[in-house]
PDB file of C-alpha atoms in Angstrom:
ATOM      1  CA  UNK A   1      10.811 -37.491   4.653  1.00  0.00           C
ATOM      2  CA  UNK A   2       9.939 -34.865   1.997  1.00  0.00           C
ATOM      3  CA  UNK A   3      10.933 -35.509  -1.031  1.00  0.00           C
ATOM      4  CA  UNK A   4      12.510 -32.498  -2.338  1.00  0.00           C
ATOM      5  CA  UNK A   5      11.008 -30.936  -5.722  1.00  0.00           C
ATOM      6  CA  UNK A   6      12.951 -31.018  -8.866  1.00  0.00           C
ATOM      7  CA  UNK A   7      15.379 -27.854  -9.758  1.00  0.00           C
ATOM      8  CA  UNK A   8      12.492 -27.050 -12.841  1.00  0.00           C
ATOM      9  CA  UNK A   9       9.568 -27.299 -10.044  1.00  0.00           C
ATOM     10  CA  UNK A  10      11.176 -25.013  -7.538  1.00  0.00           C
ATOM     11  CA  UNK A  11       9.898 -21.580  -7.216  1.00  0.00           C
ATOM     12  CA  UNK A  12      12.207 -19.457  -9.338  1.00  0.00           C
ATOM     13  CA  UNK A  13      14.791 -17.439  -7.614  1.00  0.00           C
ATOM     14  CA  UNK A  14      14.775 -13.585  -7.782  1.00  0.00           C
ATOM     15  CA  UNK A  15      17.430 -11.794  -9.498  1.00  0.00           C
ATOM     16  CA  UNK A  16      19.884  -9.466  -7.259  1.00  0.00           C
ATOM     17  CA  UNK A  17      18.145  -6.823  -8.963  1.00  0.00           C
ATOM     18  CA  UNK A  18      14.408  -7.628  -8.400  1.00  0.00           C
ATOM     19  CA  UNK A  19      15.223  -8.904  -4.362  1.00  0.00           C
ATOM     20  CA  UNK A  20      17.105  -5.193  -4.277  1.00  0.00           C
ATOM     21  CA  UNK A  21      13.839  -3.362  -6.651  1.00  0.00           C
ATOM     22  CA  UNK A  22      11.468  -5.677  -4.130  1.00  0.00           C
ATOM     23  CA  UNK A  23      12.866  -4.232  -1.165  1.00  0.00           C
ATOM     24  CA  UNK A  24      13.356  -0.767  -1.889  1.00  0.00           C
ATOM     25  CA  UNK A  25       9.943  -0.597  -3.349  1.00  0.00           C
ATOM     26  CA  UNK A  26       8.659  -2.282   0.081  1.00  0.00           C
ATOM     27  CA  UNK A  27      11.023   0.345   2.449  1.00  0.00           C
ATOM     28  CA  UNK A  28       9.507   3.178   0.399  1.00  0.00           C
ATOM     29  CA  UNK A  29       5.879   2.252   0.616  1.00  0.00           C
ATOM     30  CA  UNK A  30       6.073   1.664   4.131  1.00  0.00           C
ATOM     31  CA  UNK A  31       7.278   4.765   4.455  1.00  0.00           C
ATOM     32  CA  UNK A  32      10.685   3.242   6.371  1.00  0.00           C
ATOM     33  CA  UNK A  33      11.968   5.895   3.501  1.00  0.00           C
ATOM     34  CA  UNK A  34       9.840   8.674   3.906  1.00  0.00           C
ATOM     35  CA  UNK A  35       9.007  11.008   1.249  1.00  0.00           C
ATOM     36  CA  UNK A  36      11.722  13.437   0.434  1.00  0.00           C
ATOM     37  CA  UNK A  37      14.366  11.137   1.716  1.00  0.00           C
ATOM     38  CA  UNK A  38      18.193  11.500  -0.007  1.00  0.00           C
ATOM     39  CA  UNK A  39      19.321   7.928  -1.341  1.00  0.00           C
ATOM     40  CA  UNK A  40      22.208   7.214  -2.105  1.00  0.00           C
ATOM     41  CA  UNK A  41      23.429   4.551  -4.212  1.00  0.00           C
ATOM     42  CA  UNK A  42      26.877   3.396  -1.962  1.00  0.00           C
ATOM     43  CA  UNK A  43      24.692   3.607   1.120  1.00  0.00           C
ATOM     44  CA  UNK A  44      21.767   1.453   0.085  1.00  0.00           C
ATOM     45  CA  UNK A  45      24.462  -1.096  -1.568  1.00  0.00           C
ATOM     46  CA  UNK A  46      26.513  -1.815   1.791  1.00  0.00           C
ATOM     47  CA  UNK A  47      23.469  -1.601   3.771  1.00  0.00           C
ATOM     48  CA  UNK A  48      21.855  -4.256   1.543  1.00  0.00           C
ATOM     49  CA  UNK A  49      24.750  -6.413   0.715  1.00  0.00           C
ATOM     50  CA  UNK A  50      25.009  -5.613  -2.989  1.00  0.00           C
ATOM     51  CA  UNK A  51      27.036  -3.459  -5.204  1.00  0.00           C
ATOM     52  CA  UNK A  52      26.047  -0.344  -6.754  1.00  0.00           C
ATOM     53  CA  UNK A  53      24.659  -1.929 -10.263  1.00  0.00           C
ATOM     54  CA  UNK A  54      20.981  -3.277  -8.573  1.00  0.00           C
ATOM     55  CA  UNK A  55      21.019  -0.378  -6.598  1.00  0.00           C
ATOM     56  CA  UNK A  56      21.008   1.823  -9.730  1.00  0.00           C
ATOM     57  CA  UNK A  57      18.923  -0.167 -11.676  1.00  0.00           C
ATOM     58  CA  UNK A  58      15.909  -0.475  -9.165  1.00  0.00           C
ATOM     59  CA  UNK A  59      16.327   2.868  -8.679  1.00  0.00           C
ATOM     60  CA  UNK A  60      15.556   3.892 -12.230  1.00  0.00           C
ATOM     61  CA  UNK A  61      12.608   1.341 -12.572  1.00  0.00           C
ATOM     62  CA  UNK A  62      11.500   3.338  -9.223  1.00  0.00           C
ATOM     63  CA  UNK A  63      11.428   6.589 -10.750  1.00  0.00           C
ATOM     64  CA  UNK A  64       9.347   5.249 -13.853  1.00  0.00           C
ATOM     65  CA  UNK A  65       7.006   4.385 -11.010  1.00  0.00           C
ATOM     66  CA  UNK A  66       7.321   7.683  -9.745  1.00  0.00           C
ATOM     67  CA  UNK A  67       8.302   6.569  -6.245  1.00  0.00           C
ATOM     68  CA  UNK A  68      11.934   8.060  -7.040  1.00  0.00           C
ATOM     69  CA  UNK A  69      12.634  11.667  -8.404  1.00  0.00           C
ATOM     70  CA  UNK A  70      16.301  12.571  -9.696  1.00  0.00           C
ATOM     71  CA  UNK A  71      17.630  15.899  -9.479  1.00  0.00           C
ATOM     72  CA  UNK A  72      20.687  16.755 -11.932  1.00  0.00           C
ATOM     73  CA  UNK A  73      23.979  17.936  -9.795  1.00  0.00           C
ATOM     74  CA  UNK A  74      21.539  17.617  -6.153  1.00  0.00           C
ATOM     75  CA  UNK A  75      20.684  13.692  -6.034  1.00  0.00           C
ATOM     76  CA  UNK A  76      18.054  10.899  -5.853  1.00  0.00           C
ATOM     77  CA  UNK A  77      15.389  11.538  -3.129  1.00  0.00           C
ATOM     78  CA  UNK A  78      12.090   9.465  -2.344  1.00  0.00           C
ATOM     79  CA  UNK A  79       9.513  11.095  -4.166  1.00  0.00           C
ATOM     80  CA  UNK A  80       7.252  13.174  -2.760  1.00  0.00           C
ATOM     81  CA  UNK A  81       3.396  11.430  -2.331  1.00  0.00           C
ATOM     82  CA  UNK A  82       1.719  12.655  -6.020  1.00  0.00           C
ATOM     83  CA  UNK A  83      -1.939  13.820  -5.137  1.00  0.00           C
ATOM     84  CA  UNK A  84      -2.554  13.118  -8.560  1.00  0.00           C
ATOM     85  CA  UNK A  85      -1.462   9.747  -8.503  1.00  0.00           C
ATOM     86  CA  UNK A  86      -3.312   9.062  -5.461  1.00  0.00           C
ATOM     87  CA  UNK A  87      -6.884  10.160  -6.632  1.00  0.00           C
ATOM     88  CA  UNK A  88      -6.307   7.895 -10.205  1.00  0.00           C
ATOM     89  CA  UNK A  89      -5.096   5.140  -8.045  1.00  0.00           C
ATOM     90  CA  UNK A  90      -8.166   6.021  -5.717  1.00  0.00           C
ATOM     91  CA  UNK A  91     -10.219   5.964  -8.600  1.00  0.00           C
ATOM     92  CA  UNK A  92      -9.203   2.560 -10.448  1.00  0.00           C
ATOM     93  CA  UNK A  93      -9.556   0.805  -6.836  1.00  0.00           C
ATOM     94  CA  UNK A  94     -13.206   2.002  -6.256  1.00  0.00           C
ATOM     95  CA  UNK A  95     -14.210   1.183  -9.750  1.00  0.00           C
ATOM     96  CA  UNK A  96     -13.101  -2.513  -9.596  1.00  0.00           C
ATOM     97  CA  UNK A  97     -13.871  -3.155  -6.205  1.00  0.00           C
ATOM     98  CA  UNK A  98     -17.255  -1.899  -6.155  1.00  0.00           C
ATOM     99  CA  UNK A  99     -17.819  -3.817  -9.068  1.00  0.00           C
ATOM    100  CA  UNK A 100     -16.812  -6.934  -7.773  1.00  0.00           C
ATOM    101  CA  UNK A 101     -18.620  -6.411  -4.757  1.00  0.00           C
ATOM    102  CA  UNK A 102     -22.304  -6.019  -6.351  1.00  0.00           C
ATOM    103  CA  UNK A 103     -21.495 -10.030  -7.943  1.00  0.00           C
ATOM    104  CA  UNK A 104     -20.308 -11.486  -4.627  1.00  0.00           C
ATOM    105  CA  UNK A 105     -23.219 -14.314  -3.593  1.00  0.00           C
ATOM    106  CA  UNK A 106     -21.109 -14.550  -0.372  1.00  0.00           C
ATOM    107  CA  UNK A 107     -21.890 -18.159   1.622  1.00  0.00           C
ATOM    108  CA  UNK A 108     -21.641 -18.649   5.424  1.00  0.00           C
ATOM    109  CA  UNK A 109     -17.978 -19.953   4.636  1.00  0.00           C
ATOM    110  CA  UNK A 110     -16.962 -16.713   3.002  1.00  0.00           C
ATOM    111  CA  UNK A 111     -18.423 -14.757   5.728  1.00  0.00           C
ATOM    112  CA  UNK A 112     -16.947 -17.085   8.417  1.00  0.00           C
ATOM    113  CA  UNK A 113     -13.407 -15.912   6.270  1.00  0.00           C
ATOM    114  CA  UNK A 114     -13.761 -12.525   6.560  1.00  0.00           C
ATOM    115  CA  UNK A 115     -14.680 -12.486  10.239  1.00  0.00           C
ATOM    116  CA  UNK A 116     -12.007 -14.127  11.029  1.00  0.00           C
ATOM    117  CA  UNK A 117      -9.482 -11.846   9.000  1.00  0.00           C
ATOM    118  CA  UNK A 118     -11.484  -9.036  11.271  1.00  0.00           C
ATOM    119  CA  UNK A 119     -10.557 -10.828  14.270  1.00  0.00           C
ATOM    120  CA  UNK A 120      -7.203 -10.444  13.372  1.00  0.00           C
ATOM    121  CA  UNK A 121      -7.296  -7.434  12.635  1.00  0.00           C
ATOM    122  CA  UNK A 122      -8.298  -6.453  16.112  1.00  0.00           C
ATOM    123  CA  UNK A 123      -5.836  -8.220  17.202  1.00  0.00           C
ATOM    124  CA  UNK A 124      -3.028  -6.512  15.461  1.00  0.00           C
ATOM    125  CA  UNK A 125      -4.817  -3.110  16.402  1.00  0.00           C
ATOM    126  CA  UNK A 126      -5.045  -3.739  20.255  1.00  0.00           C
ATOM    127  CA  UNK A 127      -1.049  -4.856  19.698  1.00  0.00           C
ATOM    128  CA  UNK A 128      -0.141  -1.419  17.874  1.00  0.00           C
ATOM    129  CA  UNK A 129       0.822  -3.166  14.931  1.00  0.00           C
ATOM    130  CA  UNK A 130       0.504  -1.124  11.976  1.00  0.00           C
ATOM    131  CA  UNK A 131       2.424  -2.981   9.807  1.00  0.00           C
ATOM    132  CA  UNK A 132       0.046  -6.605   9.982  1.00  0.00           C
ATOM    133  CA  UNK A 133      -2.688  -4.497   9.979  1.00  0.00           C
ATOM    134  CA  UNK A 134      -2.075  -2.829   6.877  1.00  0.00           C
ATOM    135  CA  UNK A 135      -1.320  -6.367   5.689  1.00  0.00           C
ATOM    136  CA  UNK A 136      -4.085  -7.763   7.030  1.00  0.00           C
ATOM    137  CA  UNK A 137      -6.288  -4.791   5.030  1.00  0.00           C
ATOM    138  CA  UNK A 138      -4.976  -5.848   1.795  1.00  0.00           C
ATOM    139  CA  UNK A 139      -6.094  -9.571   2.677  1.00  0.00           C
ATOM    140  CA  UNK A 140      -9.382  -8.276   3.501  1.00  0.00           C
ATOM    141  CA  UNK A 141      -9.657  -6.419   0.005  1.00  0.00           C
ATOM    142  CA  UNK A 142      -8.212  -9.073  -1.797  1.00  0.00           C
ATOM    143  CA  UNK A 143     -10.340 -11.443  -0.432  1.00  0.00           C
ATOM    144  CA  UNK A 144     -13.436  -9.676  -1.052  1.00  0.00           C
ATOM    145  CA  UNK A 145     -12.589  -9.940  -4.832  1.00  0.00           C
ATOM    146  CA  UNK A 146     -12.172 -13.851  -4.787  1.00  0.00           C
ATOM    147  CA  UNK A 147     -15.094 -13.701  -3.165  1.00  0.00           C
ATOM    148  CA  UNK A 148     -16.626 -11.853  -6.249  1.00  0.00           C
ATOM    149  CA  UNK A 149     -14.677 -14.664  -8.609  1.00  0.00           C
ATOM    150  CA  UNK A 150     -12.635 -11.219  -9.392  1.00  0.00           C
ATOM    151  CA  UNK A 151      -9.936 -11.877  -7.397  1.00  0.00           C
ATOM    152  CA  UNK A 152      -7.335 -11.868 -10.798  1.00  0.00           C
ATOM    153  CA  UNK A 153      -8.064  -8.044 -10.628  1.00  0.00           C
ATOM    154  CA  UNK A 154      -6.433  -7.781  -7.705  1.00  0.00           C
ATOM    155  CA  UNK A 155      -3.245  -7.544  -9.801  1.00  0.00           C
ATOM    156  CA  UNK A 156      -4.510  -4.582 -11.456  1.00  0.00           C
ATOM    157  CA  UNK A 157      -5.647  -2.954  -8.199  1.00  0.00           C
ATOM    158  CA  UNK A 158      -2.037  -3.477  -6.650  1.00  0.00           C
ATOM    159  CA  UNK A 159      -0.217  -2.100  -9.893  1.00  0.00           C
ATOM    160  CA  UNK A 160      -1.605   1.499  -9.671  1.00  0.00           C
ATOM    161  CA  UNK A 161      -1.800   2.288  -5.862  1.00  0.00           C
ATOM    162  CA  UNK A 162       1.936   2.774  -4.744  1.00  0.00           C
ATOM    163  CA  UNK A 163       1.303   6.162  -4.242  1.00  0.00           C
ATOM    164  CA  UNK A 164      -1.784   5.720  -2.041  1.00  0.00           C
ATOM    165  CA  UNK A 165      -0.563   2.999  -0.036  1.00  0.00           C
ATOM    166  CA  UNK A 166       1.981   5.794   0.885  1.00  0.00           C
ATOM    167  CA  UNK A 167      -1.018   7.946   1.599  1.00  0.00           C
ATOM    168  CA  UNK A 168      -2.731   5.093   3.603  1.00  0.00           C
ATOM    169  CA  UNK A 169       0.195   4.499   5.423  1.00  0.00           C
ATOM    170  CA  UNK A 170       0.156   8.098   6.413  1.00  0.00           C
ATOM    171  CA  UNK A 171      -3.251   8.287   7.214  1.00  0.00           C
ATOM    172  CA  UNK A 172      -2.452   5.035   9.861  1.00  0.00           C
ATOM    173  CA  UNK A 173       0.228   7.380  11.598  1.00  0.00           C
ATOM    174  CA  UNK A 174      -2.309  10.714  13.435  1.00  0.00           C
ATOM    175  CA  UNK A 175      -5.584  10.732  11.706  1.00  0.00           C
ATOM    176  CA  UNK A 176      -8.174   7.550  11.308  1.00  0.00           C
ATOM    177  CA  UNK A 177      -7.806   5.309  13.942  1.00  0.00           C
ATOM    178  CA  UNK A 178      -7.627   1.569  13.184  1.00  0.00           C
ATOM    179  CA  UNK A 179     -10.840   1.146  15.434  1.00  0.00           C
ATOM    180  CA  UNK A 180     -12.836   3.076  12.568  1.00  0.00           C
ATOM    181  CA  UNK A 181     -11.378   1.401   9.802  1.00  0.00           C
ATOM    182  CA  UNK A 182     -12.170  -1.862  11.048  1.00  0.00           C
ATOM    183  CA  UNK A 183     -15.825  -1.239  12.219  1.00  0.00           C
ATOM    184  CA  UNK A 184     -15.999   0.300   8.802  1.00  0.00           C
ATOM    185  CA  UNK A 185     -14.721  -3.555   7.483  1.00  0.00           C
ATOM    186  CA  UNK A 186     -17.620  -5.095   9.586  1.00  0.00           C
ATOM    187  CA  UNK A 187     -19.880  -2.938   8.326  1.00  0.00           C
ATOM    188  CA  UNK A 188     -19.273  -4.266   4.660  1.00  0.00           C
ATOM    189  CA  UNK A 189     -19.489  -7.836   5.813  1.00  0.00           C
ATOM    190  CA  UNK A 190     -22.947  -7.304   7.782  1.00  0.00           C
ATOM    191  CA  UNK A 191     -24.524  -5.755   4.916  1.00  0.00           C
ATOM    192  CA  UNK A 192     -23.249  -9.176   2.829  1.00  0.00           C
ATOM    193  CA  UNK A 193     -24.188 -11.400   5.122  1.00  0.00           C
ATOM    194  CA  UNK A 194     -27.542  -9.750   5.365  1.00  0.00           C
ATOM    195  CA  UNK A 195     -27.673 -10.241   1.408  1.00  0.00           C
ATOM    196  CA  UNK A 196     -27.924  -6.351   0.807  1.00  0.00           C
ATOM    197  CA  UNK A 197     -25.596  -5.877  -1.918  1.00  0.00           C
ATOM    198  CA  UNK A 198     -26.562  -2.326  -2.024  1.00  0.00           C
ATOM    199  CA  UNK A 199     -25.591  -1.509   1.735  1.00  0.00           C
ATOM    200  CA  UNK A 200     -22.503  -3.393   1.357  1.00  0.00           C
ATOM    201  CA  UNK A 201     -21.501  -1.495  -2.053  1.00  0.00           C
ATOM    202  CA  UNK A 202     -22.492   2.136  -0.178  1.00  0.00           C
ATOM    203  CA  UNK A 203     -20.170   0.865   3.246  1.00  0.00           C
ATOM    204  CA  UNK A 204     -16.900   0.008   0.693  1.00  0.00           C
ATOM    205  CA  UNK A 205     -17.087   3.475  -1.075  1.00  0.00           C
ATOM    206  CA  UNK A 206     -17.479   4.913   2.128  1.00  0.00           C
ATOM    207  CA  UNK A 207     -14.702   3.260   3.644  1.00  0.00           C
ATOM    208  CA  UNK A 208     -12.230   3.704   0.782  1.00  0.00           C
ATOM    209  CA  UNK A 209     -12.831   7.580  -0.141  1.00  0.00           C
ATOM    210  CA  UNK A 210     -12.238   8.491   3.571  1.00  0.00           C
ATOM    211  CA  UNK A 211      -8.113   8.014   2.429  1.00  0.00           C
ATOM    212  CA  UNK A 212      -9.112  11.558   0.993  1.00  0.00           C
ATOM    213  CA  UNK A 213     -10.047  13.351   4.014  1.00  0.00           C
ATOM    214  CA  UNK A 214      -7.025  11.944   5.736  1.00  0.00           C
ATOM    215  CA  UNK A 215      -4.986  13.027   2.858  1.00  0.00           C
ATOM    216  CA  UNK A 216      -6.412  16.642   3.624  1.00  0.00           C
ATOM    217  CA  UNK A 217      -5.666  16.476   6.805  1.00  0.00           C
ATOM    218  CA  UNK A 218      -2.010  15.374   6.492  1.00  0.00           C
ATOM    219  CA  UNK A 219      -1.032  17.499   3.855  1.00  0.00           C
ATOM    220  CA  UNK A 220      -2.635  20.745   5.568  1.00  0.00           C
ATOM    221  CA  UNK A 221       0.005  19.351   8.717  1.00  0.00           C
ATOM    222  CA  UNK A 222       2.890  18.299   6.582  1.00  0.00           C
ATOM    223  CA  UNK A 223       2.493  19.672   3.004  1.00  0.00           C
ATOM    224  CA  UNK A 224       5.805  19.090   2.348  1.00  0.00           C
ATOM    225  CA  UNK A 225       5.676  15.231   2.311  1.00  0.00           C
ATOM    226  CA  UNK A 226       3.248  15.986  -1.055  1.00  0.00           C
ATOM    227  CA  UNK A 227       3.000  17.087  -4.658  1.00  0.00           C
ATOM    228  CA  UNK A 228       0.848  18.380  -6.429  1.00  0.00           C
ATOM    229  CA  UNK A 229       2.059  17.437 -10.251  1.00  0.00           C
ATOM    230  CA  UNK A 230       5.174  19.905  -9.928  1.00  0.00           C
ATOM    231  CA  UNK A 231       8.560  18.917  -9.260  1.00  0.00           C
ATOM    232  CA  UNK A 232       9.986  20.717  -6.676  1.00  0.00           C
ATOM    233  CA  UNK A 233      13.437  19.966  -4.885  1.00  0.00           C
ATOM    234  CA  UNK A 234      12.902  17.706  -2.162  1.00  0.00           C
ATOM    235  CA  UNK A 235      13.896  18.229   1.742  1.00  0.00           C
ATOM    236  CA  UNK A 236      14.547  15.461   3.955  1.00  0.00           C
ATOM    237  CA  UNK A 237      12.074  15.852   6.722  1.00  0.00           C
ATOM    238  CA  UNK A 238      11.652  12.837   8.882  1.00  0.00           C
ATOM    239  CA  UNK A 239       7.484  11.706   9.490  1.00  0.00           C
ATOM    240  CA  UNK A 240       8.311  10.886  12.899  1.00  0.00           C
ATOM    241  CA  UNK A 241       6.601  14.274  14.534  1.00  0.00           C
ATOM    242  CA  UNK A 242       3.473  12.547  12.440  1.00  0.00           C
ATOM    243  CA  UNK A 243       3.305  10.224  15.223  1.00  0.00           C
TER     244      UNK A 243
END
């Protein structure tokens, strides 16, 4: 029988607040609260099991994220996806990953790692599963850095990209197909394995500034589900004619 783990060795519990902040953040990124969408406090706290208090408060840490924008006498609404915002978060990811990349030394166990994250993520795209892919793409990233011995920066990375994980969450939706995405994966770990650092350095800044053409795309379909810097008053619009 396991013996269980001291009270001071246990993983510490999340506040009401951050399980509420964790969650809302999560709905919001995965677009399950689209961009524009009306929130309102009483809603969110019966539908979550809480009162109003962590509904308010996560809500306020989510604007200084800029995920939530308040309007005076209208209401809170899911903010709008900041093309600004996406091209610095664009921007801080290529920089750091790149860099990593060009000091992986990647061994036949490493490689043997990341095919098998690619296997899985063929699996989850011949099951229509957007969601474990797009989890299984951050594994592939992150793992790519602890490859490097950089995988602390991961942390970093993570921090600034809310806004484009909304973008590549929209991109998922109508414009690059999974397929491309993860032969553009394989490409990166062929050029490793073939110990051409170079190759494998041009394949990742490939693959990562393509979120820019989907953007395009999307926005030229949907440019209401964007901003550009301004701030102007949001209308619900579902993303379901996206699909």
């Amino acid at each position: 029988m396991a013996t269980k783990k001291p009270a001071s060795e246990q993983a510490p519990r999340l506040s009401v607040r951050d399980q509420t902040l964790d969650t809302l953040r999560r709905r919001i990124i995965s677009l399950e609260l689209p961009p524009g969408e009306p929130l309102s406090e009483n809603e969110l706290a019966q539908e979550l099991g809480v009162s109003r208090t962590p509904v308010r408060e996560s809500l306020i840490l989510l604007r200084e994220e800029g995920l939530v924008q308040v309007f005076p006498q209208i209401g809170s609404f899911v903010s709008l996806v900041d093309l600004g915002r996406v091209a610095e978060a664009q921007f801080v990811r290529e920089a750091i990953e790149c860099a990593s990349l060009r000091d992986a030394a990647v061994d036949s166990e490493g490689i043997a790692g990341l095919r098998e994250i690619l296997k899985d993520q063929w699996d989850a795209e011949a099951a229509g599963d957007v969601d474990e892919f797009f989890r299984l793409d951050e594994d592939f990233h992150r793992e790519l850095l602890r490859l490097a011995g950089h995988e602390t920066a991961w942390t970093a990375v993570n921090s600034a990209k809310a806004h484009l994980d909304r973008a590549r969450r929209l991109s998922l939706i109508d414009t690059r197909p999974v397929s491309t995405l993860i032969e553009q994966h394989t490409a990166i770990v062929d050029a490793l394995e073939a110990n051409n650092p170079a190759g494998a350095d041009d394949s990742l800044r490939i693959h990562l500034r393509g979120v820019f053409d989907d953007v395009k795309r999307i926005q030229a379909a949907t440019p209401e589900l964007f901003s550009d810097g301004t701030v102007p008053r949001p209308i619900r619009r579902s993303i379901a004619r996206l699909a």
